[in-house]
Amino acid sequence: MNPEPFLKLDRVIHEKGRMAIMSLLAATPEMSFTDLKQTLSMTDGNLTTHIKTLQQAGYLGVTKSVLNNRPLTTCSLTPAGRQAFAEHIDLLETIVRQSKPNT
Amino acid sequence: MNPEPFLKLDRVIHEKGRMAIMSLLAATPEMSFTDLKQTLSMTDGNLTTHIKTLQQAGYLGVTKSVLNNRPLTTCSLTPAGRQAFAEHIDLLETIVRQSKPNT
DNA sequence: GCAGTCACTTTGCATTGCAAAGTAAACCTG
DNA sequence: CAGGTTTACTTTGCAATGCAAAGTGACTGC
C-alpha cells in the first residue's frame, strides 16, 4: 500500500460536508444557500461556516444579491476550486483502486 | 447529484490518517505501531490517538506484547472494521463515479 | 404595528487533531 | 555499574474545527 495519496488529501475539501458542497457545485454550476441547505439537510450555521471555509480557501465564489425582496447567496466553484476538487477525486479514485485490487 | 453517500460517510474512518491506517491494515493483515508510524510518517502522539479512536469504534484489534525485550503493539482490523472500511470505500467509489460522469 | 417567516450570521461549546513533553524499560559506554 | 541514550509508546495541552442554538435584519401577512 502506498500512503502517498492519503498524505496529499486536501483537508479543506476532505471534510464530509464540504466534499458534498463541492460535488454539488461541480455538477450544478451555481446554487443558492437555501438550495444547498435543503439538498444536504444541513443546519444553517453549519453551512455558512463550510461555505466561508471554502471561500477563504479560494475554492468558492460567493455573490450576495436580493431576489423577490429576499437575500440570495449564490455559490459557485472557482477554477481553483474545480481543479482542487478534480485532484481530490483523483486521489480518492487511487485510494479506492488500491483498496479493491480484485474487481 | 445525490447527497446520500456523503451523509453516510463514517466520520471515524473518513479522517485522512485513520483512512490510511485502515487501508494499510486492509492490505497487510497486521502491523506494529512502529511500522504504521514509519509508513505513514506520523508523529507518535497522533498515531496512538488514531489507533485508540479506531479501537474504541471496534474497528481495530490491538495486542500488546514484547519482542526482543521491547514493547510491541500489533494492530489488525476486526471483522467489523473490515466491513466498515469496505463500505466506506464503496461510498467513495460512488462519489467518485458521481463526480466523473464522462470517463 | 407586531407576530411570524426567511435567509442568513454570530456565538459558544464540545470534540478533535496534533505534537511536545513525559514514562518506562532496555541498551550501550566509559 | 552509574549515567546517558534509544526505543516504543502514552499523556497532556492547546489550537482548530464542526456544529447547532441563539441572534439579526429585512420583509410580509393579519
PDB file of C-alpha atoms (C1' of nucleotides) in Angstrom:
ATOM      1  CA  MET A   1       0.000   0.000   0.000  1.00  0.00           C
ATOM      2  CA  ASN A   2       1.216   3.427  -0.957  1.00  0.00           C
ATOM      3  CA  PRO A   3       0.436   6.074   1.658  1.00  0.00           C
ATOM      4  CA  GLU A   4       1.123   8.984  -0.673  1.00  0.00           C
ATOM      5  CA  PRO A   5      -2.447   9.706  -1.823  1.00  0.00           C
ATOM      6  CA  PHE A   6      -3.605   9.896   1.788  1.00  0.00           C
ATOM      7  CA  LEU A   7      -0.949  12.390   2.700  1.00  0.00           C
ATOM      8  CA  LYS A   8      -1.946  14.567  -0.230  1.00  0.00           C
ATOM      9  CA  LEU A   9      -5.660  14.712   0.579  1.00  0.00           C
ATOM     10  CA  ASP A  10      -6.689  18.338   1.000  1.00  0.00           C
ATOM     11  CA  ARG A  11      -8.208  18.727   4.450  1.00  0.00           C
ATOM     12  CA  VAL A  12     -10.367  21.662   3.361  1.00  0.00           C
ATOM     13  CA  ILE A  13     -12.116  19.531   0.757  1.00  0.00           C
ATOM     14  CA  HIS A  14     -11.946  16.211   2.537  1.00  0.00           C
ATOM     15  CA  GLU A  15     -14.444  17.033   5.251  1.00  0.00           C
ATOM     16  CA  LYS A  16     -17.797  15.294   4.573  1.00  0.00           C
ATOM     17  CA  GLY A  17     -19.943  18.381   4.347  1.00  0.00           C
ATOM     18  CA  ARG A  18     -17.535  20.355   2.223  1.00  0.00           C
ATOM     19  CA  MET A  19     -16.978  17.438  -0.159  1.00  0.00           C
ATOM     20  CA  ALA A  20     -20.725  17.321  -0.636  1.00  0.00           C
ATOM     21  CA  ILE A  21     -20.881  21.061  -1.335  1.00  0.00           C
ATOM     22  CA  MET A  22     -18.027  20.831  -3.819  1.00  0.00           C
ATOM     23  CA  SER A  23     -19.649  17.844  -5.524  1.00  0.00           C
ATOM     24  CA  LEU A  24     -22.961  19.567  -5.841  1.00  0.00           C
ATOM     25  CA  LEU A  25     -21.347  22.635  -7.350  1.00  0.00           C
ATOM     26  CA  ALA A  26     -19.248  20.521  -9.678  1.00  0.00           C
ATOM     27  CA  ALA A  27     -22.453  19.031 -11.063  1.00  0.00           C
ATOM     28  CA  THR A  28     -24.587  22.172 -10.901  1.00  0.00           C
ATOM     29  CA  PRO A  29     -22.688  25.370 -11.766  1.00  0.00           C
ATOM     30  CA  GLU A  30     -24.353  27.527  -9.147  1.00  0.00           C
ATOM     31  CA  MET A  31     -26.594  27.002  -6.204  1.00  0.00           C
ATOM     32  CA  SER A  32     -28.089  29.235  -3.561  1.00  0.00           C
ATOM     33  CA  PHE A  33     -27.569  28.943   0.168  1.00  0.00           C
ATOM     34  CA  THR A  34     -31.080  27.602   0.549  1.00  0.00           C
ATOM     35  CA  ASP A  35     -30.683  25.039  -2.237  1.00  0.00           C
ATOM     36  CA  LEU A  36     -27.512  23.707  -0.673  1.00  0.00           C
ATOM     37  CA  LYS A  37     -29.059  23.677   2.759  1.00  0.00           C
ATOM     38  CA  GLN A  38     -32.096  21.721   1.615  1.00  0.00           C
ATOM     39  CA  THR A  39     -30.264  19.310  -0.632  1.00  0.00           C
ATOM     40  CA  LEU A  40     -27.727  18.446   2.031  1.00  0.00           C
ATOM     41  CA  SER A  41     -30.079  18.790   5.021  1.00  0.00           C
ATOM     42  CA  MET A  42     -27.527  20.867   6.819  1.00  0.00           C
ATOM     43  CA  THR A  43     -28.218  23.359   9.578  1.00  0.00           C
ATOM     44  CA  ASP A  44     -27.776  26.999   8.644  1.00  0.00           C
ATOM     45  CA  GLY A  45     -24.788  27.619  10.882  1.00  0.00           C
ATOM     46  CA  ASN A  46     -23.026  24.535   9.705  1.00  0.00           C
ATOM     47  CA  LEU A  47     -23.498  25.525   6.096  1.00  0.00           C
ATOM     48  CA  THR A  48     -22.313  29.150   6.427  1.00  0.00           C
ATOM     49  CA  THR A  49     -19.129  28.057   8.127  1.00  0.00           C
ATOM     50  CA  HIS A  50     -18.363  25.480   5.467  1.00  0.00           C
ATOM     51  CA  ILE A  51     -19.065  27.991   2.727  1.00  0.00           C
ATOM     52  CA  LYS A  52     -16.807  30.517   4.446  1.00  0.00           C
ATOM     53  CA  THR A  53     -14.030  27.944   4.757  1.00  0.00           C
ATOM     54  CA  LEU A  54     -14.264  27.024   1.096  1.00  0.00           C
ATOM     55  CA  GLN A  55     -14.421  30.651   0.088  1.00  0.00           C
ATOM     56  CA  GLN A  56     -11.359  31.534   2.155  1.00  0.00           C
ATOM     57  CA  ALA A  57      -9.512  28.667   0.522  1.00  0.00           C
ATOM     58  CA  GLY A  58     -10.341  30.269  -2.813  1.00  0.00           C
ATOM     59  CA  TYR A  59     -12.444  27.316  -3.920  1.00  0.00           C
ATOM     60  CA  LEU A  60     -15.817  29.022  -3.903  1.00  0.00           C
ATOM     61  CA  GLY A  61     -17.117  32.246  -5.351  1.00  0.00           C
ATOM     62  CA  VAL A  62     -19.955  33.740  -3.326  1.00  0.00           C
ATOM     63  CA  THR A  63     -22.231  36.525  -4.551  1.00  0.00           C
ATOM     64  CA  LYS A  64     -24.882  38.133  -2.412  1.00  0.00           C
ATOM     65  CA  SER A  65     -27.846  39.735  -4.070  1.00  0.00           C
ATOM     66  CA  VAL A  66     -31.533  40.206  -3.493  1.00  0.00           C
ATOM     67  CA  LEU A  67     -34.317  38.332  -5.233  1.00  0.00           C
ATOM     68  CA  ASN A  68     -38.029  38.870  -4.545  1.00  0.00           C
ATOM     69  CA  ASN A  69     -37.016  41.141  -1.703  1.00  0.00           C
ATOM     70  CA  ARG A  70     -35.114  38.350  -0.005  1.00  0.00           C
ATOM     71  CA  PRO A  71     -31.369  37.926   0.347  1.00  0.00           C
ATOM     72  CA  LEU A  72     -29.886  35.446  -2.101  1.00  0.00           C
ATOM     73  CA  THR A  73     -26.431  33.982  -1.634  1.00  0.00           C
ATOM     74  CA  THR A  74     -25.189  32.236  -4.725  1.00  0.00           C
ATOM     75  CA  CYS A  75     -22.199  29.890  -4.661  1.00  0.00           C
ATOM     76  CA  SER A  76     -20.143  28.512  -7.490  1.00  0.00           C
ATOM     77  CA  LEU A  77     -16.774  26.846  -7.868  1.00  0.00           C
ATOM     78  CA  THR A  78     -13.800  28.973  -8.820  1.00  0.00           C
ATOM     79  CA  PRO A  79     -11.394  27.496 -11.392  1.00  0.00           C
ATOM     80  CA  ALA A  80      -9.049  26.750  -8.491  1.00  0.00           C
ATOM     81  CA  GLY A  81     -11.895  25.031  -6.695  1.00  0.00           C
ATOM     82  CA  ARG A  82     -12.803  22.993  -9.716  1.00  0.00           C
ATOM     83  CA  GLN A  83      -9.231  21.856 -10.144  1.00  0.00           C
ATOM     84  CA  ALA A  84      -8.686  21.126  -6.458  1.00  0.00           C
ATOM     85  CA  PHE A  85     -11.859  19.080  -6.443  1.00  0.00           C
ATOM     86  CA  ALA A  86     -10.835  17.151  -9.544  1.00  0.00           C
ATOM     87  CA  GLU A  87      -7.487  16.350  -7.960  1.00  0.00           C
ATOM     88  CA  HIS A  88      -9.190  15.279  -4.769  1.00  0.00           C
ATOM     89  CA  ILE A  89     -11.457  12.931  -6.686  1.00  0.00           C
ATOM     90  CA  ASP A  90      -8.420  11.532  -8.488  1.00  0.00           C
ATOM     91  CA  LEU A  91      -6.758  10.813  -5.169  1.00  0.00           C
ATOM     92  CA  LEU A  92      -9.900   9.137  -3.887  1.00  0.00           C
ATOM     93  CA  GLU A  93     -10.039   7.085  -7.046  1.00  0.00           C
ATOM     94  CA  THR A  94      -6.445   5.998  -6.480  1.00  0.00           C
ATOM     95  CA  ILE A  95      -7.284   5.062  -2.926  1.00  0.00           C
ATOM     96  CA  VAL A  96     -10.352   3.123  -4.000  1.00  0.00           C
ATOM     97  CA  ARG A  97      -8.378   1.261  -6.654  1.00  0.00           C
ATOM     98  CA  GLN A  98      -5.626   0.495  -4.180  1.00  0.00           C
ATOM     99  CA  SER A  99      -8.184  -0.915  -1.765  1.00  0.00           C
ATOM    100  CA  LYS A 100     -10.034  -3.046  -4.299  1.00  0.00           C
ATOM    101  CA  PRO A 101      -7.274  -4.847  -6.198  1.00  0.00           C
ATOM    102  CA  ASN A 102      -9.567  -7.664  -7.252  1.00  0.00           C
ATOM    103  CA  THR A 103     -12.524  -6.180  -9.101  1.00  0.00           C
TER     104      THR A 103
ATOM    105  CA  MET B   1     -26.147  14.825  -7.622  1.00  0.00           C
ATOM    106  CA  ASN B   2     -27.251  12.545  -4.867  1.00  0.00           C
ATOM    107  CA  PRO B   3     -26.069  13.645  -1.417  1.00  0.00           C
ATOM    108  CA  GLU B   4     -26.797  10.320   0.234  1.00  0.00           C
ATOM    109  CA  PRO B   5     -23.310   8.785   0.056  1.00  0.00           C
ATOM    110  CA  PHE B   6     -21.818  11.850   1.710  1.00  0.00           C
ATOM    111  CA  LEU B   7     -24.239  11.726   4.577  1.00  0.00           C
ATOM    112  CA  LYS B   8     -23.392   8.080   5.154  1.00  0.00           C
ATOM    113  CA  LEU B   9     -19.614   8.542   5.293  1.00  0.00           C
ATOM    114  CA  ASP B  10     -18.360   7.270   8.645  1.00  0.00           C
ATOM    115  CA  ARG B  11     -16.521  10.119  10.340  1.00  0.00           C
ATOM    116  CA  VAL B  12     -14.305   7.727  12.319  1.00  0.00           C
ATOM    117  CA  ILE B  13     -12.932   6.204   9.132  1.00  0.00           C
ATOM    118  CA  HIS B  14     -13.120   9.274   6.943  1.00  0.00           C
ATOM    119  CA  GLU B  15     -10.326  11.232   8.622  1.00  0.00           C
ATOM    120  CA  LYS B  16      -7.160  11.166   6.491  1.00  0.00           C
ATOM    121  CA  GLY B  17      -4.869   9.486   8.959  1.00  0.00           C
ATOM    122  CA  ARG B  18      -7.350   6.850  10.010  1.00  0.00           C
ATOM    123  CA  MET B  19      -8.287   6.057   6.439  1.00  0.00           C
ATOM    124  CA  ALA B  20      -4.624   5.450   5.781  1.00  0.00           C
ATOM    125  CA  ILE B  21      -4.322   3.176   8.812  1.00  0.00           C
ATOM    126  CA  MET B  22      -7.390   1.215   7.787  1.00  0.00           C
ATOM    127  CA  SER B  23      -6.106   0.898   4.220  1.00  0.00           C
ATOM    128  CA  LEU B  24      -2.742  -0.333   5.344  1.00  0.00           C
ATOM    129  CA  LEU B  25      -4.346  -2.925   7.558  1.00  0.00           C
ATOM    130  CA  ALA B  26      -6.751  -3.971   4.847  1.00  0.00           C
ATOM    131  CA  ALA B  27      -3.762  -4.734   2.629  1.00  0.00           C
ATOM    132  CA  THR B  28      -1.456  -6.101   5.322  1.00  0.00           C
ATOM    133  CA  PRO B  29      -3.269  -8.174   7.966  1.00  0.00           C
ATOM    134  CA  GLU B  30      -1.245  -6.880  10.885  1.00  0.00           C
ATOM    135  CA  MET B  31       1.240  -4.137  11.503  1.00  0.00           C
ATOM    136  CA  SER B  32       3.068  -2.839  14.529  1.00  0.00           C
ATOM    137  CA  PHE B  33       2.895   0.641  15.931  1.00  0.00           C
ATOM    138  CA  THR B  34       6.351   1.355  14.568  1.00  0.00           C
ATOM    139  CA  ASP B  35       5.550   0.016  11.113  1.00  0.00           C
ATOM    140  CA  LEU B  36       2.461   2.211  10.877  1.00  0.00           C
ATOM    141  CA  LYS B  37       4.324   5.200  12.211  1.00  0.00           C
ATOM    142  CA  GLN B  38       7.131   4.870   9.681  1.00  0.00           C
ATOM    143  CA  THR B  39       4.965   4.031   6.706  1.00  0.00           C
ATOM    144  CA  LEU B  40       2.655   6.952   7.330  1.00  0.00           C
ATOM    145  CA  SER B  41       5.288   9.337   8.742  1.00  0.00           C
ATOM    146  CA  MET B  42       3.024  10.166  11.630  1.00  0.00           C
ATOM    147  CA  THR B  43       4.079  11.504  14.968  1.00  0.00           C
ATOM    148  CA  ASP B  44       3.768   9.097  17.873  1.00  0.00           C
ATOM    149  CA  GLY B  45       1.046  11.003  19.656  1.00  0.00           C
ATOM    150  CA  ASN B  46      -1.005  11.407  16.543  1.00  0.00           C
ATOM    151  CA  LEU B  47      -0.800   7.688  15.825  1.00  0.00           C
ATOM    152  CA  THR B  48      -1.748   6.470  19.331  1.00  0.00           C
ATOM    153  CA  THR B  49      -4.820   8.682  19.357  1.00  0.00           C
ATOM    154  CA  HIS B  50      -5.967   7.469  15.970  1.00  0.00           C
ATOM    155  CA  ILE B  51      -5.380   3.867  16.958  1.00  0.00           C
ATOM    156  CA  LYS B  52      -7.321   4.412  20.167  1.00  0.00           C
ATOM    157  CA  THR B  53     -10.205   6.007  18.252  1.00  0.00           C
ATOM    158  CA  LEU B  54     -10.354   3.109  15.807  1.00  0.00           C
ATOM    159  CA  GLN B  55     -10.097   0.609  18.609  1.00  0.00           C
ATOM    160  CA  GLN B  56     -12.911   2.235  20.577  1.00  0.00           C
ATOM    161  CA  ALA B  57     -15.049   2.151  17.444  1.00  0.00           C
ATOM    162  CA  GLY B  58     -14.434  -1.587  17.365  1.00  0.00           C
ATOM    163  CA  TYR B  59     -12.621  -1.430  14.049  1.00  0.00           C
ATOM    164  CA  LEU B  60      -9.154  -2.335  15.268  1.00  0.00           C
ATOM    165  CA  GLY B  61      -7.823  -5.129  17.416  1.00  0.00           C
ATOM    166  CA  VAL B  62      -4.747  -4.143  19.384  1.00  0.00           C
ATOM    167  CA  THR B  63      -2.445  -6.611  21.095  1.00  0.00           C
ATOM    168  CA  LYS B  64       0.493  -5.596  23.251  1.00  0.00           C
ATOM    169  CA  SER B  65       3.350  -7.964  23.658  1.00  0.00           C
ATOM    170  CA  VAL B  66       7.106  -7.967  23.967  1.00  0.00           C
ATOM    171  CA  LEU B  67       9.611  -8.851  21.256  1.00  0.00           C
ATOM    172  CA  ASN B  68      13.376  -8.721  21.668  1.00  0.00           C
ATOM    173  CA  ASN B  69      12.748  -7.154  25.058  1.00  0.00           C
ATOM    174  CA  ARG B  70      10.883  -4.238  23.523  1.00  0.00           C
ATOM    175  CA  PRO B  71       7.180  -3.484  23.676  1.00  0.00           C
ATOM    176  CA  LEU B  72       5.336  -4.441  20.542  1.00  0.00           C
ATOM    177  CA  THR B  73       1.868  -3.142  19.758  1.00  0.00           C
ATOM    178  CA  THR B  74       0.234  -5.049  16.955  1.00  0.00           C
ATOM    179  CA  CYS B  75      -2.827  -3.774  15.158  1.00  0.00           C
ATOM    180  CA  SER B  76      -5.222  -5.579  12.877  1.00  0.00           C
ATOM    181  CA  LEU B  77      -8.709  -4.996  11.539  1.00  0.00           C
ATOM    182  CA  THR B  78     -11.626  -6.616  13.280  1.00  0.00           C
ATOM    183  CA  PRO B  79     -14.322  -8.118  11.064  1.00  0.00           C
ATOM    184  CA  ALA B  80     -16.431  -5.047  11.840  1.00  0.00           C
ATOM    185  CA  GLY B  81     -13.530  -2.845  10.834  1.00  0.00           C
ATOM    186  CA  ARG B  82     -13.021  -4.709   7.619  1.00  0.00           C
ATOM    187  CA  GLN B  83     -16.653  -4.377   6.723  1.00  0.00           C
ATOM    188  CA  ALA B  84     -16.920  -0.729   7.708  1.00  0.00           C
ATOM    189  CA  PHE B  85     -13.867   0.003   5.618  1.00  0.00           C
ATOM    190  CA  ALA B  86     -15.252  -1.879   2.629  1.00  0.00           C
ATOM    191  CA  GLU B  87     -18.479   0.088   2.891  1.00  0.00           C
ATOM    192  CA  HIS B  88     -16.566   3.310   3.154  1.00  0.00           C
ATOM    193  CA  ILE B  89     -14.615   2.502   0.030  1.00  0.00           C
ATOM    194  CA  ASP B  90     -17.861   1.668  -1.732  1.00  0.00           C
ATOM    195  CA  LEU B  91     -19.263   5.045  -0.797  1.00  0.00           C
ATOM    196  CA  LEU B  92     -16.114   6.759  -2.023  1.00  0.00           C
ATOM    197  CA  GLU B  93     -16.380   4.828  -5.240  1.00  0.00           C
ATOM    198  CA  THR B  94     -19.948   6.011  -5.659  1.00  0.00           C
ATOM    199  CA  ILE B  95     -18.844   9.571  -5.012  1.00  0.00           C
ATOM    200  CA  VAL B  96     -16.009   9.287  -7.492  1.00  0.00           C
ATOM    201  CA  ARG B  97     -18.313   7.819 -10.135  1.00  0.00           C
ATOM    202  CA  GLN B  98     -20.862  10.528  -9.497  1.00  0.00           C
ATOM    203  CA  SER B  99     -18.200  13.168  -9.947  1.00  0.00           C
ATOM    204  CA  LYS B 100     -16.713  11.758 -13.107  1.00  0.00           C
ATOM    205  CA  PRO B 101     -19.702  11.025 -15.321  1.00  0.00           C
ATOM    206  CA  ASN B 102     -17.684  11.326 -18.525  1.00  0.00           C
ATOM    207  CA  THR B 103     -14.689   8.968 -18.377  1.00  0.00           C
TER     208      THR B 103
ATOM    209  C1'  DG C   1     -47.798  47.654  14.271  1.00  0.00           C
ATOM    210  C1'  DC C   2     -46.398  43.433  15.713  1.00  0.00           C
ATOM    211  C1'  DA C   3     -46.049  38.286  15.286  1.00  0.00           C
ATOM    212  C1'  DG C   4     -44.002  35.305  12.097  1.00  0.00           C
ATOM    213  C1'  DT C   5     -41.075  33.737   8.465  1.00  0.00           C
ATOM    214  C1'  DC C   6     -36.974  33.686   5.571  1.00  0.00           C
ATOM    215  C1'  DA C   7     -32.187  33.876   4.844  1.00  0.00           C
ATOM    216  C1'  DC C   8     -28.611  34.089   6.695  1.00  0.00           C
ATOM    217  C1'  DT C   9     -24.563  35.192  10.626  1.00  0.00           C
ATOM    218  C1'  DT C  10     -22.559  35.039  15.131  1.00  0.00           C
ATOM    219  C1'  DT C  11     -21.540  32.848  19.355  1.00  0.00           C
ATOM    220  C1'  DG C  12     -20.426  29.189  22.386  1.00  0.00           C
ATOM    221  C1'  DC C  13     -19.451  24.748  23.290  1.00  0.00           C
ATOM    222  C1'  DA C  14     -17.815  20.237  22.924  1.00  0.00           C
ATOM    223  C1'  DT C  15     -14.879  17.407  20.123  1.00  0.00           C
ATOM    224  C1'  DT C  16     -10.656  16.701  17.556  1.00  0.00           C
ATOM    225  C1'  DG C  17      -6.178  16.581  15.593  1.00  0.00           C
ATOM    226  C1'  DC C  18      -1.712  17.182  16.699  1.00  0.00           C
ATOM    227  C1'  DA C  19       2.848  17.495  18.656  1.00  0.00           C
ATOM    228  C1'  DA C  20       5.639  18.473  22.833  1.00  0.00           C
ATOM    229  C1'  DA C  21       6.640  16.602  26.863  1.00  0.00           C
ATOM    230  C1'  DG C  22       6.503  12.556  29.821  1.00  0.00           C
ATOM    231  C1'  DT C  23       7.224   7.494  31.078  1.00  0.00           C
ATOM    232  C1'  DA C  24       9.255   3.118  31.295  1.00  0.00           C
ATOM    233  C1'  DA C  25      12.155  -0.409  30.040  1.00  0.00           C
ATOM    234  C1'  DA C  26      16.294  -1.943  27.703  1.00  0.00           C
ATOM    235  C1'  DC C  27      20.818  -0.864  25.992  1.00  0.00           C
ATOM    236  C1'  DC C  28      25.261   0.933  25.467  1.00  0.00           C
ATOM    237  C1'  DT C  29      29.664   3.142  27.392  1.00  0.00           C
ATOM    238  C1'  DG C  30      33.467   4.560  29.817  1.00  0.00           C
TER     239       DG C  30
ATOM    240  C1'  DC D   1      27.623  -0.270  37.189  1.00  0.00           C
ATOM    241  C1'  DA D   2      26.025   4.701  37.237  1.00  0.00           C
ATOM    242  C1'  DG D   3      24.530   7.779  33.786  1.00  0.00           C
ATOM    243  C1'  DG D   4      23.123   8.797  29.425  1.00  0.00           C
ATOM    244  C1'  DT D   5      20.732   7.284  25.094  1.00  0.00           C
ATOM    245  C1'  DT D   6      17.412   4.930  22.447  1.00  0.00           C
ATOM    246  C1'  DT D   7      13.044   2.700  21.633  1.00  0.00           C
ATOM    247  C1'  DA D   8       8.224   2.415  22.000  1.00  0.00           C
ATOM    248  C1'  DC D   9       4.802   4.183  23.383  1.00  0.00           C
ATOM    249  C1'  DT D  10       1.234   7.484  26.408  1.00  0.00           C
ATOM    250  C1'  DT D  11      -0.347  11.648  28.392  1.00  0.00           C
ATOM    251  C1'  DT D  12      -1.129  16.412  28.333  1.00  0.00           C
ATOM    252  C1'  DG D  13      -2.197  20.876  26.487  1.00  0.00           C
ATOM    253  C1'  DC D  14      -3.549  23.665  23.067  1.00  0.00           C
ATOM    254  C1'  DA D  15      -5.261  25.395  18.865  1.00  0.00           C
ATOM    255  C1'  DA D  16      -8.534  24.444  15.308  1.00  0.00           C
ATOM    256  C1'  DT D  17     -12.914  22.648  13.849  1.00  0.00           C
ATOM    257  C1'  DG D  18     -17.689  21.068  13.457  1.00  0.00           C
ATOM    258  C1'  DC D  19     -21.950  22.010  14.927  1.00  0.00           C
ATOM    259  C1'  DA D  20     -26.311  23.925  16.419  1.00  0.00           C
ATOM    260  C1'  DA D  21     -28.646  27.441  19.362  1.00  0.00           C
ATOM    261  C1'  DA D  22     -29.414  31.903  19.518  1.00  0.00           C
ATOM    262  C1'  DG D  23     -29.233  36.342  17.190  1.00  0.00           C
ATOM    263  C1'  DT D  24     -30.035  39.757  13.239  1.00  0.00           C
ATOM    264  C1'  DG D  25     -32.449  42.149   9.875  1.00  0.00           C
ATOM    265  C1'  DA D  26     -35.465  42.555   6.214  1.00  0.00           C
ATOM    266  C1'  DC D  27     -39.862  41.590   4.604  1.00  0.00           C
ATOM    267  C1'  DT D  28     -44.929  40.108   4.920  1.00  0.00           C
ATOM    268  C1'  DG D  29     -49.413  38.726   6.200  1.00  0.00           C
ATOM    269  C1'  DC D  30     -53.048  39.970   9.559  1.00  0.00           C
TER     270       DC D  30
END
